[in-house]
PDB file of C-alpha atoms in Angstrom:
ATOM      1  CA  ASN O 973      -0.007  -0.124  -0.162  1.00 60.00           C
ATOM      2  CA  THR O 974       2.783   2.398   0.798  1.00 65.00           C
ATOM      3  CA  LEU O 975       4.654   1.672  -2.327  1.00 62.00           C
ATOM      4  CA  GLU O 976       1.231   2.187  -4.424  1.00 62.00           C
ATOM      5  CA  ARG O 977       0.577   5.647  -2.467  1.00 65.00           C
ATOM      6  CA  ALA O 978       4.491   6.508  -3.354  1.00 62.00           C
ATOM      7  CA  TYR O 979       3.848   5.296  -6.852  1.00 57.00           C
ATOM      8  CA  CYS O 980       0.562   7.747  -7.227  1.00 64.00           C
ATOM      9  CA  LEU O 981       2.273  10.645  -5.485  1.00 63.00           C
ATOM     10  CA  VAL O 982       4.778  10.626  -8.106  1.00 58.00           C
ATOM     11  CA  LEU O 983       2.361  10.443 -10.723  1.00 57.00           C
ATOM     12  CA  VAL O 984       0.361  13.162  -9.479  1.00 61.00           C
ATOM     13  CA  ILE O 985       3.580  15.520  -9.167  1.00 62.00           C
ATOM     14  CA  PHE O 986       4.529  14.528 -12.536  1.00 55.00           C
ATOM     15  CA  GLY O 987       1.179  15.329 -13.974  1.00 60.00           C
ATOM     16  CA  ALA O 988       0.905  18.632 -12.231  1.00 58.00           C
ATOM     17  CA  GLY O 989       4.396  19.452 -13.587  1.00 62.00           C
ATOM     18  CA  VAL O 990       3.651  18.694 -17.011  1.00 53.00           C
ATOM     19  CA  PHE O 991       0.222  20.575 -16.694  1.00 51.00           C
ATOM     20  CA  ALA O 992       2.210  23.466 -15.279  1.00 58.00           C
ATOM     21  CA  SER O 993       4.771  23.088 -18.325  1.00 59.00           C
ATOM     22  CA  VAL O 994       1.631  23.192 -21.000  1.00 51.00           C
ATOM     23  CA  ILE O 995      -0.010  26.087 -19.057  1.00 54.00           C
ATOM     24  CA  SER O 996       3.271  27.983 -19.218  1.00 60.00           C
ATOM     25  CA  SER O 997       3.825  27.312 -22.732  1.00 55.00           C
ATOM     26  CA  ILE O 998       0.206  28.206 -23.835  1.00 54.00           C
ATOM     27  CA  SER O 999       0.756  31.728 -21.928  1.00 59.00           C
ATOM     28  CA  ASN O1000       3.969  31.965 -23.587  1.00 55.00           C
ATOM     29  CA  VAL O1001       2.448  31.514 -26.945  1.00 49.00           C
ATOM     30  CA  VAL O1002      -0.836  33.819 -26.281  1.00 53.00           C
ATOM     31  CA  GLN O1003       1.803  36.426 -24.954  1.00 60.00           C
ATOM     32  CA  ALA O1004       3.931  36.063 -28.007  1.00 52.00           C
ATOM     33  CA  ASN O1005       0.882  36.560 -30.064  1.00 57.00           C
ATOM     34  CA  ASN O1006      -0.334  39.421 -28.150  1.00 72.00           C
ATOM     35  CA  ASP O1007       2.849  41.108 -28.477  1.00 75.00           C
ATOM     36  CA  LYS O1008       2.896  40.400 -32.433  1.00 70.00           C
ATOM     37  CA  GLU O1009      -0.555  41.741 -32.545  1.00 77.00           C
ATOM     38  CA  ARG O1010       0.410  44.993 -30.811  1.00 80.00           C
ATOM     39  CA  ARG O1011       3.327  45.545 -33.130  1.00 77.00           C
ATOM     40  CA  ASN O1012       1.267  45.092 -36.095  1.00 77.00           C
ATOM     41  CA  ALA O1013      -1.069  47.170 -34.715  1.00 81.00           C
ATOM     42  CA  GLU O1014       1.330  50.147 -34.152  1.00 82.00           C
ATOM     43  CA  LYS O1015       2.752  49.466 -37.480  1.00 79.00           C
ATOM     44  CA  LEU O1016      -0.445  50.030 -39.165  1.00 81.00           C
ATOM     45  CA  ARG O1017      -1.137  53.127 -37.093  1.00 85.00           C
ATOM     46  CA  GLU O1018       2.466  54.738 -38.237  1.00 84.00           C
ATOM     47  CA  VAL O1019       1.685  53.591 -41.647  1.00 83.00           C
ATOM     48  CA  GLN O1020      -1.798  55.389 -42.017  1.00 84.00           C
ATOM     49  CA  GLU O1021      -0.383  58.472 -40.145  1.00 85.00           C
ATOM     50  CA  PHE O1022       2.683  58.580 -42.607  1.00 85.00           C
ATOM     51  CA  THR O1023       0.333  58.566 -45.530  1.00 84.00           C
ATOM     52  CA  GLN O1024      -2.177  60.827 -44.313  1.00 84.00           C
ATOM     53  CA  TYR O1025       0.741  63.356 -43.513  1.00 83.00           C
ATOM     54  CA  HIS O1026       2.136  63.166 -46.866  1.00 83.00           C
ATOM     55  CA  GLY O1027      -1.607  63.389 -48.418  1.00 84.00           C
ATOM     56  CA  LEU O1028      -1.595  60.349 -50.172  1.00 84.00           C
ATOM     57  CA  PRO O1029      -4.978  59.074 -51.802  1.00 85.00           C
ATOM     58  CA  GLY O1030      -6.894  56.955 -49.554  1.00 84.00           C
ATOM     59  CA  SER O1031      -7.421  54.378 -52.048  1.00 85.00           C
ATOM     60  CA  LEU O1032      -3.502  54.153 -52.167  1.00 85.00           C
ATOM     61  CA  THR O1033      -3.554  54.113 -48.641  1.00 84.00           C
ATOM     62  CA  LEU O1034      -5.867  51.356 -48.178  1.00 84.00           C
ATOM     63  CA  ARG O1035      -3.743  49.284 -50.603  1.00 82.00           C
ATOM     64  CA  ILE O1036      -0.432  49.824 -48.647  1.00 82.00           C
ATOM     65  CA  LEU O1037      -2.160  48.825 -45.311  1.00 80.00           C
ATOM     66  CA  ASP O1038      -3.682  45.723 -47.207  1.00 79.00           C
ATOM     67  CA  PHE O1039       0.040  45.185 -48.134  1.00 74.00           C
ATOM     68  CA  TYR O1040       1.045  45.323 -44.465  1.00 73.00           C
ATOM     69  CA  ARG O1041      -1.731  43.497 -43.272  1.00 72.00           C
ATOM     70  CA  ARG O1042      -1.126  40.488 -45.421  1.00 65.00           C
ATOM     71  CA  SER O1043       2.656  40.376 -45.540  1.00 57.00           C
ATOM     72  CA  GLY O1044       2.989  40.921 -41.600  1.00 54.00           C
ATOM     73  CA  HIS O1045       5.897  43.232 -41.591  1.00 47.00           C
ATOM     74  CA  GLU O1046       6.250  44.613 -38.275  1.00 44.00           C
ATOM     75  CA  ASN O1047       9.790  45.672 -37.149  1.00 42.00           C
ATOM     76  CA  SER O1048      10.752  48.004 -39.862  1.00 39.00           C
ATOM     77  CA  SER O1049      10.108  51.952 -39.638  1.00 48.00           C
ATOM     78  CA  VAL O1050       8.013  53.741 -41.635  1.00 58.00           C
ATOM     79  CA  ALA O1051       8.917  56.817 -43.865  1.00 56.00           C
ATOM     80  CA  LEU O1052      11.117  55.654 -46.493  1.00 61.00           C
ATOM     81  CA  ASP O1053      11.730  52.126 -45.419  1.00 65.00           C
ATOM     82  CA  MET O1054       8.199  51.474 -46.377  1.00 69.00           C
ATOM     83  CA  LEU O1055       9.661  51.728 -50.057  1.00 68.00           C
ATOM     84  CA  LYS O1056      12.173  48.976 -49.435  1.00 69.00           C
ATOM     85  CA  GLU O1057       9.077  46.658 -48.166  1.00 75.00           C
ATOM     86  CA  LEU O1058       6.766  47.480 -50.640  1.00 78.00           C
ATOM     87  CA  PRO O1059       6.415  45.451 -53.905  1.00 79.00           C
ATOM     88  CA  PRO O1060       7.313  47.234 -57.120  1.00 76.00           C
ATOM     89  CA  PHE O1061       3.880  47.660 -58.393  1.00 75.00           C
ATOM     90  CA  LEU O1062       3.206  49.931 -55.321  1.00 81.00           C
ATOM     91  CA  LYS O1063       6.328  51.075 -54.527  1.00 75.00           C
ATOM     92  CA  THR O1064       6.381  53.199 -58.188  1.00 74.00           C
ATOM     93  CA  GLU O1065       3.181  54.707 -57.423  1.00 78.00           C
ATOM     94  CA  VAL O1066       3.978  55.854 -53.866  1.00 79.00           C
ATOM     95  CA  ALA O1067       7.405  57.188 -54.773  1.00 73.00           C
ATOM     96  CA  SER O1068       6.069  59.304 -57.527  1.00 72.00           C
ATOM     97  CA  ARG O1069       3.737  60.796 -55.142  1.00 76.00           C
ATOM     98  CA  LEU O1070       6.232  61.207 -52.214  1.00 74.00           C
ATOM     99  CA  GLY O1071       8.841  62.602 -54.397  1.00 70.00           C
ATOM    100  CA  MET O1072       6.922  66.047 -54.711  1.00 65.00           C
ATOM    101  CA  SER O1073       6.581  65.861 -51.132  1.00 70.00           C
ATOM    102  CA  LEU O1074       9.810  65.622 -50.033  1.00 71.00           C
ATOM    103  CA  LEU O1075      12.061  66.597 -52.929  1.00 72.00           C
ATOM    104  CA  GLY O1076       9.657  68.885 -54.885  1.00 64.00           C
ATOM    105  CA  ASN O1077      10.667  72.246 -53.097  1.00 63.00           C
ATOM    106  CA  SER O1078      14.232  71.821 -54.669  1.00 69.00           C
ATOM    107  CA  PRO O1079      14.616  73.115 -58.124  1.00 70.00           C
ATOM    108  CA  LEU O1080      17.155  70.232 -58.704  1.00 70.00           C
ATOM    109  CA  PHE O1081      14.774  67.507 -58.423  1.00 74.00           C
ATOM    110  CA  LYS O1082      11.153  68.899 -59.279  1.00 72.00           C
ATOM    111  CA  ASP O1083      11.808  68.012 -63.070  1.00 78.00           C
ATOM    112  CA  ALA O1084      13.185  64.694 -62.177  1.00 77.00           C
ATOM    113  CA  SER O1085      11.252  61.810 -63.679  1.00 78.00           C
ATOM    114  CA  PRO O1086       9.277  59.686 -61.337  1.00 72.00           C
ATOM    115  CA  GLU O1087      11.796  56.601 -62.096  1.00 76.00           C
ATOM    116  CA  TYR O1088      14.643  58.797 -60.895  1.00 79.00           C
ATOM    117  CA  ILE O1089      12.800  60.152 -57.752  1.00 76.00           C
ATOM    118  CA  THR O1090      11.941  56.378 -56.772  1.00 74.00           C
ATOM    119  CA  ASP O1091      15.578  55.473 -57.030  1.00 78.00           C
ATOM    120  CA  LEU O1092      16.502  58.549 -54.778  1.00 79.00           C
ATOM    121  CA  LEU O1093      13.714  58.005 -52.100  1.00 76.00           C
ATOM    122  CA  ALA O1094      15.270  54.357 -51.930  1.00 74.00           C
ATOM    123  CA  VAL O1095      18.755  55.410 -50.913  1.00 81.00           C
ATOM    124  CA  LEU O1096      17.616  58.482 -48.569  1.00 82.00           C
ATOM    125  CA  VAL O1097      18.662  57.706 -44.935  1.00 83.00           C
ATOM    126  CA  PRO O1098      16.426  58.944 -41.966  1.00 81.00           C
ATOM    127  CA  PHE O1099      18.597  61.028 -39.587  1.00 84.00           C
ATOM    128  CA  ARG O1100      17.057  62.467 -36.324  1.00 82.00           C
ATOM    129  CA  ALA O1101      18.402  65.940 -34.959  1.00 87.00           C
ATOM    130  CA  ALA O1102      17.923  67.282 -31.581  1.00 85.00           C
ATOM    131  CA  PRO O1103      17.159  70.926 -30.745  1.00 88.00           C
ATOM    132  CA  GLY O1104      20.582  73.048 -31.419  1.00 90.00           C
ATOM    133  CA  GLU O1105      22.328  70.041 -33.127  1.00 91.00           C
ATOM    134  CA  THR O1106      24.291  71.370 -35.846  1.00 95.00           C
ATOM    135  CA  ILE O1107      23.960  69.540 -39.049  1.00 95.00           C
ATOM    136  CA  PHE O1108      26.652  71.086 -40.935  1.00 96.00           C
ATOM    137  CA  ASN O1109      28.929  74.323 -40.546  1.00 95.00           C
ATOM    138  CA  GLU O1110      29.565  76.966 -42.834  1.00 94.00           C
ATOM    139  CA  SER O1111      32.848  76.328 -45.373  1.00 92.00           C
ATOM    140  CA  ASP O1112      32.626  72.511 -44.495  1.00 93.00           C
ATOM    141  CA  LYS O1113      33.258  70.340 -47.490  1.00 89.00           C
ATOM    142  CA  GLY O1114      29.731  68.798 -47.888  1.00 87.00           C
ATOM    143  CA  THR O1115      29.081  65.481 -49.441  1.00 89.00           C
ATOM    144  CA  GLN O1116      25.148  65.357 -48.089  1.00 92.00           C
ATOM    145  CA  VAL O1117      21.758  66.798 -49.284  1.00 91.00           C
ATOM    146  CA  TYR O1118      19.165  66.942 -46.476  1.00 93.00           C
ATOM    147  CA  VAL O1119      15.192  67.010 -46.497  1.00 88.00           C
ATOM    148  CA  VAL O1120      13.395  67.997 -43.574  1.00 88.00           C
ATOM    149  CA  GLY O1121      10.894  65.072 -43.188  1.00 81.00           C
ATOM    150  CA  ASN O1122       9.437  66.746 -39.893  1.00 82.00           C
ATOM    151  CA  GLY O1123      10.459  69.714 -37.785  1.00 87.00           C
ATOM    152  CA  GLY O1124      12.670  72.553 -38.375  1.00 92.00           C
ATOM    153  CA  VAL O1125      16.434  73.727 -39.280  1.00 96.00           C
ATOM    154  CA  GLN O1126      17.672  77.086 -39.100  1.00 96.00           C
ATOM    155  CA  ILE O1127      19.974  78.226 -41.739  1.00 96.00           C
ATOM    156  CA  GLU O1128      22.569  81.133 -40.824  1.00 94.00           C
ATOM    157  CA  SER O1129      25.522  82.676 -42.375  1.00 92.00           C
ATOM    158  CA  SER O1130      28.804  84.835 -41.208  1.00 89.00           C
ATOM    159  CA  TRP O1131      27.910  86.964 -44.370  1.00 87.00           C
ATOM    160  CA  ASN O1132      24.283  87.810 -43.767  1.00 84.00           C
ATOM    161  CA  ASP O1133      22.349  88.473 -40.502  1.00 84.00           C
ATOM    162  CA  ASN O1134      19.290  87.012 -41.602  1.00 85.00           C
ATOM    163  CA  LYS O1135      18.202  83.467 -40.099  1.00 90.00           C
ATOM    164  CA  THR O1136      15.810  81.468 -41.851  1.00 92.00           C
ATOM    165  CA  VAL O1137      13.948  78.398 -40.732  1.00 94.00           C
ATOM    166  CA  VAL O1138      13.435  75.535 -42.956  1.00 93.00           C
ATOM    167  CA  ARG O1139      10.627  73.183 -42.168  1.00 89.00           C
ATOM    168  CA  ASP O1140       8.620  69.950 -43.581  1.00 82.00           C
ATOM    169  CA  GLY O1141       9.518  69.082 -46.969  1.00 78.00           C
ATOM    170  CA  ALA O1142      12.326  71.754 -47.640  1.00 85.00           C
ATOM    171  CA  VAL O1143      15.729  70.546 -49.129  1.00 87.00           C
ATOM    172  CA  PHE O1144      18.838  72.208 -48.033  1.00 92.00           C
ATOM    173  CA  GLY O1145      22.624  71.700 -48.802  1.00 91.00           C
ATOM    174  CA  GLU O1146      22.515  70.915 -52.381  1.00 86.00           C
ATOM    175  CA  LEU O1147      25.092  72.871 -53.422  1.00 86.00           C
ATOM    176  CA  CYS O1148      27.566  70.046 -52.388  1.00 86.00           C
ATOM    177  CA  LEU O1149      26.043  68.226 -55.547  1.00 82.00           C
ATOM    178  CA  LEU O1150      27.893  71.035 -57.613  1.00 83.00           C
ATOM    179  CA  GLY O1151      31.181  70.550 -55.609  1.00 84.00           C
ATOM    180  CA  HIS O1152      31.021  73.714 -53.506  1.00 86.00           C
ATOM    181  CA  ARG O1153      32.008  73.795 -49.641  1.00 90.00           C
ATOM    182  CA  ARG O1154      28.864  74.724 -47.486  1.00 93.00           C
ATOM    183  CA  GLU O1155      27.790  78.657 -47.723  1.00 92.00           C
ATOM    184  CA  VAL O1156      25.697  78.467 -44.510  1.00 94.00           C
ATOM    185  CA  THR O1157      25.293  76.519 -41.102  1.00 96.00           C
ATOM    186  CA  ALA O1158      22.434  74.303 -40.441  1.00 96.00           C
ATOM    187  CA  LYS O1159      21.171  73.943 -36.973  1.00 96.00           C
ATOM    188  CA  ALA O1160      18.081  71.755 -35.691  1.00 93.00           C
ATOM    189  CA  ASN O1161      15.894  74.409 -33.919  1.00 93.00           C
ATOM    190  CA  ARG O1162      13.463  71.336 -32.894  1.00 89.00           C
ATOM    191  CA  TYR O1163      13.474  67.568 -32.788  1.00 86.00           C
ATOM    192  CA  SER O1164      13.457  67.092 -36.285  1.00 87.00           C
ATOM    193  CA  VAL O1165      13.491  64.029 -38.838  1.00 84.00           C
ATOM    194  CA  LEU O1166      16.052  64.517 -41.692  1.00 88.00           C
ATOM    195  CA  TYR O1167      16.558  62.326 -44.820  1.00 87.00           C
ATOM    196  CA  VAL O1168      20.035  62.320 -46.030  1.00 90.00           C
ATOM    197  CA  LEU O1169      21.040  61.882 -49.216  1.00 88.00           C
ATOM    198  CA  GLU O1170      24.647  61.211 -50.247  1.00 88.00           C
ATOM    199  CA  ARG O1171      26.105  63.214 -53.411  1.00 83.00           C
ATOM    200  CA  ASP O1172      27.438  59.883 -54.965  1.00 84.00           C
ATOM    201  CA  ASP O1173      23.626  58.380 -54.787  1.00 78.00           C
ATOM    202  CA  ALA O1174      22.604  61.483 -56.701  1.00 72.00           C
ATOM    203  CA  ASP O1175      24.504  60.875 -59.607  1.00 67.00           C
TER     204      ASP O1175
END
């Protein structure tokens, strides 16, 4: 009897352990699914805010959101990384519309072809600047053009007392494409998201 009771006790303990392990595994799976759903929801919200901010048509926004829902992208940033994730049939249309939003304020790009704009957008690199952070100094040898995605950048120089603030959609630093040194100093005047284009990528 004692042996049988011991055997039953072992079975109960083993069963409880297995049950606890199963419950723990289920909880982990549920938690992982919840985390994934949360990330997916956040991603979709960011995509929607981004498309609304840049004035993309509702029909195009719905197609982009549908792509993200079906493909499960969740870890990449929005903005220009979107173009790296979208399939070609959506990428070209989005790029042609975003091109004027991000690059259309610059005389260098306003007459560029949609194909060229698409290529440029694919190589732009997001950069976050804090208030007071210097983007570049006057007389620096520049190799990068900047697009203000969100925020503001103060432009000033030693030869002119005027200070100009460029905001969303503005392009600055284009003279480096012509091989010129910086003629002004650029500083972020608020938290800003800039997009950086290397001179070699603009060729």
